[in-house]
mmCIF file of C-alpha atoms and ligand atoms in Angstrom:
data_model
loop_
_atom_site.group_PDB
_atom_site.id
_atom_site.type_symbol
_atom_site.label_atom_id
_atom_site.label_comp_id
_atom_site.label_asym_id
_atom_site.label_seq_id
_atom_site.Cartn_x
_atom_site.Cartn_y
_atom_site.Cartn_z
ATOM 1 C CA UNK A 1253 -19.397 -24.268 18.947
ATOM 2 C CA UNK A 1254 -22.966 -26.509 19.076
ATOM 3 C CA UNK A 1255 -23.587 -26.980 15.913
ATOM 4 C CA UNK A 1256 -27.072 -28.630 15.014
ATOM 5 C CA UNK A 1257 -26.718 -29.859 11.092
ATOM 6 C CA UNK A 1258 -22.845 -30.917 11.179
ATOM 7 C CA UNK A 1259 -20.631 -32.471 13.150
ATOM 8 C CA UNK A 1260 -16.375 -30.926 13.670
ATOM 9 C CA UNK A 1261 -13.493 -32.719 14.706
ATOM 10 C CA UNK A 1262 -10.786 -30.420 14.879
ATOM 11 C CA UNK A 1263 -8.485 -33.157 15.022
ATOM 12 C CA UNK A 1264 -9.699 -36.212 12.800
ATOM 13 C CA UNK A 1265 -5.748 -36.909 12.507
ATOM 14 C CA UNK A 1266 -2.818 -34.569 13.371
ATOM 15 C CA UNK A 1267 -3.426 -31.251 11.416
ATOM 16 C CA UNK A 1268 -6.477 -32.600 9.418
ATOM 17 C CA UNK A 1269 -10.156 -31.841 10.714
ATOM 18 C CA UNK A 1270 -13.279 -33.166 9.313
ATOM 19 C CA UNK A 1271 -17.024 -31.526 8.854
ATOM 20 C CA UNK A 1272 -19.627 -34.076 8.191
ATOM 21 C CA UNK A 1273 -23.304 -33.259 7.366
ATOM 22 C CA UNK A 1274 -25.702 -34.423 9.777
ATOM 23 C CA UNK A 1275 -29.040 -34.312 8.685
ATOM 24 C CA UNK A 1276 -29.435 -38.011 7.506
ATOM 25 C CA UNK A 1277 -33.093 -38.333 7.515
ATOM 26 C CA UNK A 1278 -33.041 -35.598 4.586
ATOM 27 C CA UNK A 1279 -30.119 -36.580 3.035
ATOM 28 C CA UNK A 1280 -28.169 -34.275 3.871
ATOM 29 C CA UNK A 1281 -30.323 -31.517 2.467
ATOM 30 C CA UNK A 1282 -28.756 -27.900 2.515
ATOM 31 C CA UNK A 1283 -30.723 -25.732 4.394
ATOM 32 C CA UNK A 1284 -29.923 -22.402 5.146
ATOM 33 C CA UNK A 1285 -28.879 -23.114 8.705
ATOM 34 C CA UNK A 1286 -26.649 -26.242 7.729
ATOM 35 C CA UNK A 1287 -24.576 -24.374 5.028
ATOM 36 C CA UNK A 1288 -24.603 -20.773 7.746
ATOM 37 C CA UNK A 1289 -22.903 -23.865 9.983
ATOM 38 C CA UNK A 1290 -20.184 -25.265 7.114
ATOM 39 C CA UNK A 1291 -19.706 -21.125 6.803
ATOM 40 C CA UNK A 1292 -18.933 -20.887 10.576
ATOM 41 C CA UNK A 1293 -16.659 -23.873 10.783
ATOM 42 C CA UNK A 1294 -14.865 -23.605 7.889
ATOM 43 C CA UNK A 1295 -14.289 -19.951 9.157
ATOM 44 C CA UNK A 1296 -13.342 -21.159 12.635
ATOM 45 C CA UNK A 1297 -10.720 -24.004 10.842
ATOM 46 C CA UNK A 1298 -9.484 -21.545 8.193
ATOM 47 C CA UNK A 1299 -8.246 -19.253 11.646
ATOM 48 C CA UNK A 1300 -6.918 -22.714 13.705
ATOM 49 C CA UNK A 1301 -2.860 -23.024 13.283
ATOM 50 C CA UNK A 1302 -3.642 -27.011 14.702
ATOM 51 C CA UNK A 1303 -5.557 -27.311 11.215
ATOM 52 C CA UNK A 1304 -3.981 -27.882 7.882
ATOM 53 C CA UNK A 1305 -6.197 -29.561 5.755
ATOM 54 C CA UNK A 1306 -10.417 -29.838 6.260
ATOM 55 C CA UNK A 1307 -12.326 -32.670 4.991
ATOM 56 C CA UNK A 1308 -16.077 -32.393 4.017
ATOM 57 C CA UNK A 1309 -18.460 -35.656 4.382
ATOM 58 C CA UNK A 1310 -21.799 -36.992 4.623
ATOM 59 C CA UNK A 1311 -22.981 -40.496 5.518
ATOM 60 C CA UNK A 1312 -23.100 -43.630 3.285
ATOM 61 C CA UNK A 1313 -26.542 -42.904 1.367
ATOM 62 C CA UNK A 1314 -25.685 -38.987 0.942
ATOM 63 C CA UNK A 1315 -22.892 -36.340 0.653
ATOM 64 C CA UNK A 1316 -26.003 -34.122 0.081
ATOM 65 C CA UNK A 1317 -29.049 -34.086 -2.191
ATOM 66 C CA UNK A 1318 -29.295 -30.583 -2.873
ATOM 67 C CA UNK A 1319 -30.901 -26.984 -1.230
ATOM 68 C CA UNK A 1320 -33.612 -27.723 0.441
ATOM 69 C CA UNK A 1321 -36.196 -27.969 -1.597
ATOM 70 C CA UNK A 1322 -38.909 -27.851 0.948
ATOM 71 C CA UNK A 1323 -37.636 -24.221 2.480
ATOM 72 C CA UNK A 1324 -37.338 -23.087 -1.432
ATOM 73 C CA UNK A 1325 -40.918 -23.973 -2.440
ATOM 74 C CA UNK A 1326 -42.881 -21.071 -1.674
ATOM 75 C CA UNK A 1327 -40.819 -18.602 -2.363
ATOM 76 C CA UNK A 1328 -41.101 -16.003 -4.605
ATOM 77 C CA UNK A 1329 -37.748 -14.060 -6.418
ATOM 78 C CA UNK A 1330 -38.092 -11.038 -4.128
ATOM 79 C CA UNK A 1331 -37.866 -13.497 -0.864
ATOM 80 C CA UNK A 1332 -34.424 -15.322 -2.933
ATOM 81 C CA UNK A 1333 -32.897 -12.043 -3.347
ATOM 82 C CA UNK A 1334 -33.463 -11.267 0.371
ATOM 83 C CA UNK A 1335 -32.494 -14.554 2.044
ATOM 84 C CA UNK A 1336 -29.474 -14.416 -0.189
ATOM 85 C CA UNK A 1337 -28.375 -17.806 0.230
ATOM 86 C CA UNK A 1338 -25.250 -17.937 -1.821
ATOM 87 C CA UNK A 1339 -23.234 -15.065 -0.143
ATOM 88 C CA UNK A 1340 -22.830 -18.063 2.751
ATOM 89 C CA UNK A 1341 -21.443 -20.044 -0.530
ATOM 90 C CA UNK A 1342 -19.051 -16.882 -1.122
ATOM 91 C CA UNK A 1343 -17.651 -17.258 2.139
ATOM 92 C CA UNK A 1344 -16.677 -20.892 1.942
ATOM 93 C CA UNK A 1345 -15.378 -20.330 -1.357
ATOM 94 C CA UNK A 1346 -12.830 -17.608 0.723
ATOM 95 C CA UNK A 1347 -11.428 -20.805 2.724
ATOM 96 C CA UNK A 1348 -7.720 -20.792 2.298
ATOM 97 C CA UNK A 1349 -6.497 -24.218 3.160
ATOM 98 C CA UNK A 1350 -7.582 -26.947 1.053
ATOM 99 C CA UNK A 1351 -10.682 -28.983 1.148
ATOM 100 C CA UNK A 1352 -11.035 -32.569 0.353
ATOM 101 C CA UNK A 1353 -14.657 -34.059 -0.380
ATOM 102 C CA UNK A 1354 -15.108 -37.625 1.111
ATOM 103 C CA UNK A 1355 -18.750 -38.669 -1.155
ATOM 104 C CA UNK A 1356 -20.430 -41.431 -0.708
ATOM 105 C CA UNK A 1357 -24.062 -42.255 -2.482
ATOM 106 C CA UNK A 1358 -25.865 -39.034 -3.466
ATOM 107 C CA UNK A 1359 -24.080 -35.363 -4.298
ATOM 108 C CA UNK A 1360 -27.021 -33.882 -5.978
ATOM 109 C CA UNK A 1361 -27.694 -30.212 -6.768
ATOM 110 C CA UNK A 1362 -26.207 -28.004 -4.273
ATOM 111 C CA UNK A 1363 -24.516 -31.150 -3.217
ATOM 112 C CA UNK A 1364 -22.479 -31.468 -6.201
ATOM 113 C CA UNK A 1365 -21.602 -27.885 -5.902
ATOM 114 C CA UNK A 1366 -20.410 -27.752 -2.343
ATOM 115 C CA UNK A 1367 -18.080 -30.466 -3.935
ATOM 116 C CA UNK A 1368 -16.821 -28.640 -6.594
ATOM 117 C CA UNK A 1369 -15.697 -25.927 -4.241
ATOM 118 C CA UNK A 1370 -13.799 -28.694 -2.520
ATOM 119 C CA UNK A 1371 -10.290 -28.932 -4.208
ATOM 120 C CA UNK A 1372 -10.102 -32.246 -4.011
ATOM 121 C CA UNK A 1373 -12.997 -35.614 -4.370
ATOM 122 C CA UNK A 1374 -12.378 -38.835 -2.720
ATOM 123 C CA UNK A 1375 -15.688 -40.765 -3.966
ATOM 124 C CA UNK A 1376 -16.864 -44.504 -2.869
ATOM 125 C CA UNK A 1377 -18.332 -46.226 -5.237
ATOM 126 C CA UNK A 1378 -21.705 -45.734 -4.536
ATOM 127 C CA UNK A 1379 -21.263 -41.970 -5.689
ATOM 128 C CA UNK A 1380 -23.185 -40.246 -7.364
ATOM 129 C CA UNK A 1381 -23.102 -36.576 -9.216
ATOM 130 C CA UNK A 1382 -25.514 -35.095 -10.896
ATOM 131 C CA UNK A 1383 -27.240 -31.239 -11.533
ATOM 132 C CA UNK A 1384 -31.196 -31.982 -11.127
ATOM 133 C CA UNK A 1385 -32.290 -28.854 -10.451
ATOM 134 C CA UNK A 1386 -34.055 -28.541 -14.312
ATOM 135 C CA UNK A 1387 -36.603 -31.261 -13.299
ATOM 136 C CA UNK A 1388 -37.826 -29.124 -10.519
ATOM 137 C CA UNK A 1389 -37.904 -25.769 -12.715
ATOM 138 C CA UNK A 1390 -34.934 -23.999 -11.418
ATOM 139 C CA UNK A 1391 -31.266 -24.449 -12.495
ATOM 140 C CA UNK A 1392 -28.420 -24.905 -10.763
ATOM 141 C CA UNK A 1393 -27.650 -21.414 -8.171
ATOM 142 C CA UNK A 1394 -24.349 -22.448 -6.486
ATOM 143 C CA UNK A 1395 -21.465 -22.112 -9.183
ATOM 144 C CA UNK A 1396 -23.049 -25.768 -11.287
ATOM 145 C CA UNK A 1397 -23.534 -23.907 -15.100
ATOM 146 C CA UNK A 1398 -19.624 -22.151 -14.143
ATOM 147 C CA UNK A 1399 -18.044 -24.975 -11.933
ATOM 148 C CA UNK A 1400 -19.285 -28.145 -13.683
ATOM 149 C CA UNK A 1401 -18.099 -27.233 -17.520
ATOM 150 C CA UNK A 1402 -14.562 -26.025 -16.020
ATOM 151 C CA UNK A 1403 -14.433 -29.136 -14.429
ATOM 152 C CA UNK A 1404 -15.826 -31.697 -17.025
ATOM 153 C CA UNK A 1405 -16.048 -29.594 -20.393
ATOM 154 C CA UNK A 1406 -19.079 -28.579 -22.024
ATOM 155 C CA UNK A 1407 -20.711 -31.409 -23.451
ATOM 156 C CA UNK A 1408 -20.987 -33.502 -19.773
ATOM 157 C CA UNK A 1409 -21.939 -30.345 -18.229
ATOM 158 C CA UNK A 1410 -24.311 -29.548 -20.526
ATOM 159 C CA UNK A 1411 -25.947 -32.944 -20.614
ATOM 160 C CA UNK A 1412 -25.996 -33.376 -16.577
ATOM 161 C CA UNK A 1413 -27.777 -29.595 -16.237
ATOM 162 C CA UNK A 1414 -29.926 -29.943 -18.866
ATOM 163 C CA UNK A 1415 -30.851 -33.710 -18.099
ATOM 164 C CA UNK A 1416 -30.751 -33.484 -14.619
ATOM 165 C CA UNK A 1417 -29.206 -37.336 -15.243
ATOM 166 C CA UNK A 1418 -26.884 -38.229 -12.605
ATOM 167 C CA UNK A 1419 -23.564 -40.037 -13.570
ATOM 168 C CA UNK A 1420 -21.764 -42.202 -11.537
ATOM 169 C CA UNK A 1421 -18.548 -42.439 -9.747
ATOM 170 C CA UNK A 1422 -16.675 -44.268 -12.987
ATOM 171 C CA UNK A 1423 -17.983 -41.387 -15.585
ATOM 172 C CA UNK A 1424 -17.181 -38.492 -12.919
ATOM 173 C CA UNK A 1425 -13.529 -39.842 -12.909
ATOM 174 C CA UNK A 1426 -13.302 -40.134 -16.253
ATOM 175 C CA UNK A 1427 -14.182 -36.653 -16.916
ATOM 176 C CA UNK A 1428 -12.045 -35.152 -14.350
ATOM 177 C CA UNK A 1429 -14.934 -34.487 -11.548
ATOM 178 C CA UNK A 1430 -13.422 -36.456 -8.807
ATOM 179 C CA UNK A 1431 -9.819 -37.545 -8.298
ATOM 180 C CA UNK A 1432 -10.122 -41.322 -7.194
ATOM 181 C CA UNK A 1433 -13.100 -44.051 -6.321
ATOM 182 C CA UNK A 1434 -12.158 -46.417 -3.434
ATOM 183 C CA UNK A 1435 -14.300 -49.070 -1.922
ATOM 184 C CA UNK A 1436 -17.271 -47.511 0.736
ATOM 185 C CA UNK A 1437 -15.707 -48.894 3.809
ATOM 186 C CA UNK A 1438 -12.474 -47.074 3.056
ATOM 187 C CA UNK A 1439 -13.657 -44.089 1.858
ATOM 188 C CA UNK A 1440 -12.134 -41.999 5.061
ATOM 189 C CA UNK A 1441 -9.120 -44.007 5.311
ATOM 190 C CA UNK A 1442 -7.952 -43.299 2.006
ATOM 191 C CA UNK A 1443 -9.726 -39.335 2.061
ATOM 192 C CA UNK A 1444 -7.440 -38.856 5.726
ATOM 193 C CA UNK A 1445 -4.417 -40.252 3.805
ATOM 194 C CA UNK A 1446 -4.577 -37.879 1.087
ATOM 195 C CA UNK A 1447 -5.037 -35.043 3.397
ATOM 196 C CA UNK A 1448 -2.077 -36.261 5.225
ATOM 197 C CA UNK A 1449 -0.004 -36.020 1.836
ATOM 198 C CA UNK A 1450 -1.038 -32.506 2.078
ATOM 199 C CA UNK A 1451 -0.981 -31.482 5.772
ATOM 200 C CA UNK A 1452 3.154 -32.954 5.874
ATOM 201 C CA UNK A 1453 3.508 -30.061 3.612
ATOM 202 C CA UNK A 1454 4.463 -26.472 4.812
ATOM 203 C CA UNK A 1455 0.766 -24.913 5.233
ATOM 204 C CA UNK A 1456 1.566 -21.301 4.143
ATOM 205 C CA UNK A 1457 2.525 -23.276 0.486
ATOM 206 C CA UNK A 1458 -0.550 -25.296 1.000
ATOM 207 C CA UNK A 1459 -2.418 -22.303 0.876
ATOM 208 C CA UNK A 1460 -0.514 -19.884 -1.772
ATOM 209 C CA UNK A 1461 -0.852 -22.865 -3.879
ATOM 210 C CA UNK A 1462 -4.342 -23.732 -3.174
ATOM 211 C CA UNK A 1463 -4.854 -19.456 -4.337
ATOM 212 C CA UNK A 1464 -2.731 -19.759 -7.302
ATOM 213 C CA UNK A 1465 -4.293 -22.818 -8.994
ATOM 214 C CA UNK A 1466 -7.700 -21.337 -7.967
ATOM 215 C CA UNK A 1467 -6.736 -18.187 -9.732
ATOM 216 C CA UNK A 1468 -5.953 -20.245 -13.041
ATOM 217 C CA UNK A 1469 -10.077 -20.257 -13.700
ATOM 218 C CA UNK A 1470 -10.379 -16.651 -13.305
ATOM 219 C CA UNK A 1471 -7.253 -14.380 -14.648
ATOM 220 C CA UNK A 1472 -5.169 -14.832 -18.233
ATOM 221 C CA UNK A 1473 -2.419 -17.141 -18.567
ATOM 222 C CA UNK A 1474 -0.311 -13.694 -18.317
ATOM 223 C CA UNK A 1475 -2.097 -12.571 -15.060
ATOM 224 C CA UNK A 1476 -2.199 -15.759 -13.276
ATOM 225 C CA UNK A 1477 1.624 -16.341 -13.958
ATOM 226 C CA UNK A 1478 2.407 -13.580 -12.745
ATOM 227 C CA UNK A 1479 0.098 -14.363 -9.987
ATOM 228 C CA UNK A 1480 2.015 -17.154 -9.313
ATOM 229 C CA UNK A 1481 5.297 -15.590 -9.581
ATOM 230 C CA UNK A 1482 4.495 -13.404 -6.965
ATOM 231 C CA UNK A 1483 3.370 -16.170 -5.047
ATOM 232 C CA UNK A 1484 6.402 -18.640 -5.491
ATOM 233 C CA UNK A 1485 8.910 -15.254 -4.412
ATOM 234 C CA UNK A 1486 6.955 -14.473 -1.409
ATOM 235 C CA UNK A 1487 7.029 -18.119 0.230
ATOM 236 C CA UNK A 1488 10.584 -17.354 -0.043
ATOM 237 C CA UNK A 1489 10.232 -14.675 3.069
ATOM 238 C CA UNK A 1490 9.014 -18.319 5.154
ATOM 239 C CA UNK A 1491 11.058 -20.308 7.531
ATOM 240 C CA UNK A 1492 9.492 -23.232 5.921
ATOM 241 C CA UNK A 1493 10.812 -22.434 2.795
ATOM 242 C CA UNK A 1494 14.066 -22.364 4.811
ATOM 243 C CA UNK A 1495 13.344 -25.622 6.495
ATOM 244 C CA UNK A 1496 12.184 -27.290 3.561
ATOM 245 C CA UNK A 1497 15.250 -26.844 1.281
ATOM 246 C CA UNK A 1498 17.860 -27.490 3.917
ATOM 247 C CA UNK A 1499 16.467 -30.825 4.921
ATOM 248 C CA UNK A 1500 16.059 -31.578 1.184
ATOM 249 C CA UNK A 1501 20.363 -30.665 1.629
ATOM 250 C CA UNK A 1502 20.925 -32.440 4.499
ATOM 251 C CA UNK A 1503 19.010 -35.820 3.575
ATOM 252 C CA UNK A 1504 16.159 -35.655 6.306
ATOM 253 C CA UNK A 1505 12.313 -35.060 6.492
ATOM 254 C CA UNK A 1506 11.149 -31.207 7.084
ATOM 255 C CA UNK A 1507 9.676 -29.678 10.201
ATOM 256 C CA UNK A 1508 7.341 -27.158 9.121
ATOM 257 C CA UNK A 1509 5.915 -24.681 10.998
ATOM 258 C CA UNK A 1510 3.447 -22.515 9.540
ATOM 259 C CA UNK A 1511 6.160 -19.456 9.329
HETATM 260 N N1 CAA B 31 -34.568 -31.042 -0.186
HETATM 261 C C1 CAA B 31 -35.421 -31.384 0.801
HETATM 262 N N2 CAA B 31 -35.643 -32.654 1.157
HETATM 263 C C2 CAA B 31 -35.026 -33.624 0.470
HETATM 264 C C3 CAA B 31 -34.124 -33.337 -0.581
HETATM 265 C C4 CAA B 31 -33.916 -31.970 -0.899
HETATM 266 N N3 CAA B 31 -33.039 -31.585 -1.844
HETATM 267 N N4 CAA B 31 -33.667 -34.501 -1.075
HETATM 268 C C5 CAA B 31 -34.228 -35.484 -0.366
HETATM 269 N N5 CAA B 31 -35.047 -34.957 0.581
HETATM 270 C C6 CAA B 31 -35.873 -35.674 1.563
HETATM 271 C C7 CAA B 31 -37.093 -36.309 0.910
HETATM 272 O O1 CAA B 31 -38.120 -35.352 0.774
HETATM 273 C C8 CAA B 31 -37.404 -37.396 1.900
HETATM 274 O O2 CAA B 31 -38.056 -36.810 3.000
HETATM 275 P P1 CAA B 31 -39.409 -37.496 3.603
HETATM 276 O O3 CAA B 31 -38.943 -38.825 4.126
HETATM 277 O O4 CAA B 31 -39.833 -36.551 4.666
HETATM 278 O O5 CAA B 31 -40.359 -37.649 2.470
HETATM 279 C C9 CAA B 31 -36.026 -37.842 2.372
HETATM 280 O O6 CAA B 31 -35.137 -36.779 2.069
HETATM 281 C C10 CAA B 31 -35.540 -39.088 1.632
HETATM 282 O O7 CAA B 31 -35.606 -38.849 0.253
HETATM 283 P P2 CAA B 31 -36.396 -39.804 -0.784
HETATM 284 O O8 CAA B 31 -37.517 -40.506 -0.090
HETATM 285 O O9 CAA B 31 -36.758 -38.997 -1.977
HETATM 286 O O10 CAA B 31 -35.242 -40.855 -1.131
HETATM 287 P P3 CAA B 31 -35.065 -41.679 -2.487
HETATM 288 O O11 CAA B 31 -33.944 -42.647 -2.210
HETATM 289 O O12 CAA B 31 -36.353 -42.193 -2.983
HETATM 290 O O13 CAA B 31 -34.535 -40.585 -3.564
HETATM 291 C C11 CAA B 31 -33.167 -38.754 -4.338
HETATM 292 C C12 CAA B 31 -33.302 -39.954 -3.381
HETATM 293 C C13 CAA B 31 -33.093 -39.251 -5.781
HETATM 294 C C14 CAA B 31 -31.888 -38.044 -3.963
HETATM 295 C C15 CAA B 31 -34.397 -37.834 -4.161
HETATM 296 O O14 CAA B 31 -34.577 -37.552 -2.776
HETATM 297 C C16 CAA B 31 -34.254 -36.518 -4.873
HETATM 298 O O15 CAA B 31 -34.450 -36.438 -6.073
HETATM 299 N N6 CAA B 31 -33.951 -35.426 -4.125
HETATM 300 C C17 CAA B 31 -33.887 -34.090 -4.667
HETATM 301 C C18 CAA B 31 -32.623 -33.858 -5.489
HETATM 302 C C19 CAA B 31 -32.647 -32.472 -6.081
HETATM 303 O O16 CAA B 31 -33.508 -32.091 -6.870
HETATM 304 N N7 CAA B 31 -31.648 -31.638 -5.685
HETATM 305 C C20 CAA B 31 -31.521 -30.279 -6.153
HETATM 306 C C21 CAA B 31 -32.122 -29.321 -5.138
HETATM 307 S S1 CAA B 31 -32.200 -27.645 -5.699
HETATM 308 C C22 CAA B 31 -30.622 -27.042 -5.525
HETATM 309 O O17 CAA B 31 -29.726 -27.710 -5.065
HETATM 310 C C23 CAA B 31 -30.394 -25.604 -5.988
HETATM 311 C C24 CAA B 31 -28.976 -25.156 -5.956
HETATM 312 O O18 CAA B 31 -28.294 -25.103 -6.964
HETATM 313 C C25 CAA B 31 -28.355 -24.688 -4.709
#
């Protein structure tokens, strides 16, 4: 595929592909035809056995500062409703293997919530978070009053959308945004070695689990244990699942699959 907004490499590592955001001028702004492309490759990764894991990037100064505030501006409700943006957000929200965001500098707006439908944040230093959409009228659109509280509680959430205050890499750790800073120049070193503590893994568990823990924000403890339940039998109908406990047995590393 010729993408024009992102860049894909299917094999950034073995099993582990990366999408970064190419529109550096804008930082990274999300217009409709960059997220349509993030749609189409997640899409085309999701269906790609040589892919376990995906990573999601920008550049140094921005993971991405929002929509696109320029294609918004003279809209009017009627035109919203018809472009539809989010259903493309719906979409990536349907990928099944997990998603780690590498963020350096800015994740801003729609920025911040293409990260919190990662499932995992590797952040430099220089990150930073933050809902701004108040100080330009609107409010967040992409999941940030439903995704940022379940993520941080109410009180942070409440303060960064009704601020529009960005916090930094330090505070987002501390409340439970991001899972680790590391220094700028390592930032993909140490994202590609997380995914590759996932990716070892067998990928139909990667993805069952990725769908159970998901469900946990949705369903009743009752519903989602049973969700799990179900879950935790049916990987027992894998070979990996075969694979995996007889090399635990026999004392040697697994060779899984994907069956
Ligand atoms: N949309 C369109 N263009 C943007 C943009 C955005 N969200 N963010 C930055 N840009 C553009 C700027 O207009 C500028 O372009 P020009 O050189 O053509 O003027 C270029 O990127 C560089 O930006 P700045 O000159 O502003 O850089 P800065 O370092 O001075 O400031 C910033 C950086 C604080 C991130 C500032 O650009 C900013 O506040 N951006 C907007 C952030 C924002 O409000 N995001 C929310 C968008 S709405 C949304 O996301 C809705 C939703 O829920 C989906």
């Amino acid at each position: 595929m010729n993408y024009e907004y992102i860049l894909v490499k299917e094999q950034v590592a073995p099993y582990i592909a990366l999408i970064q955001l190419n529109r550096p001028k804008e930082l990274n702004a999300l217009n409709l035809q960059l997220m349509g492309e993030v749609r189409e490759a997640l899409k085309s990764l999701d269906d790609n056995d040589a892919v376990r894991v995906i990573i999601i990037t920008g550049n140094e100064r921005a993971f991405a500062a929002g929509a696109d505030i320029k294609q918004m501006s003279d809209k009017n409700a009627i035109d919203m409703l018809k472009i539809d943006q989010f259903s493309t957000w719906d979409q990536i929200k349907k990928t099944k293997k997990p998603i780690i965001a590498a963020v350096s500098g800015f994740a801003l707006g729609g920025g911040c919530e293409l990260v919190m439908h990662c499932d995992c944040v590797v952040a430099s230093e220089t990150a930073q978070f933050g809902q701004p959409e108040i100080k330009i009228g609107v409010m967040p659109g992409a999941g940030g009053t439903q995704r940022l509280p379940r993520a941080v509680g109410k009180a942070l959430a409440m303060e960064m959308v009704l601020t529009g205050d960005f916090i930094s890499a330090e505070r987002a750790l501390a409340a439970g945004l991001i899972n680790k800073i590391v220094p700028v120049e390592v930032l993909m070193e140490e994202t590609i070695r997380m995914a590759k503590a996932m990716a070892k893994n067998s990928p139909i568990a990667l993805q069952m689990a990725k769908e159970s823990v998901l469900k946990s924000f949705e369903n009743s403890l009752t519903e989602g244990l049973y969700f799990e339940r179900k879950n935790f039998y049916m990987l027992f109908a894998t070979e990996d699942q075969k694979e995996g406990m007889a090399a635990f047995v026999n004392k040697r590393k697994p060779d899984f699959k994907g069956r």
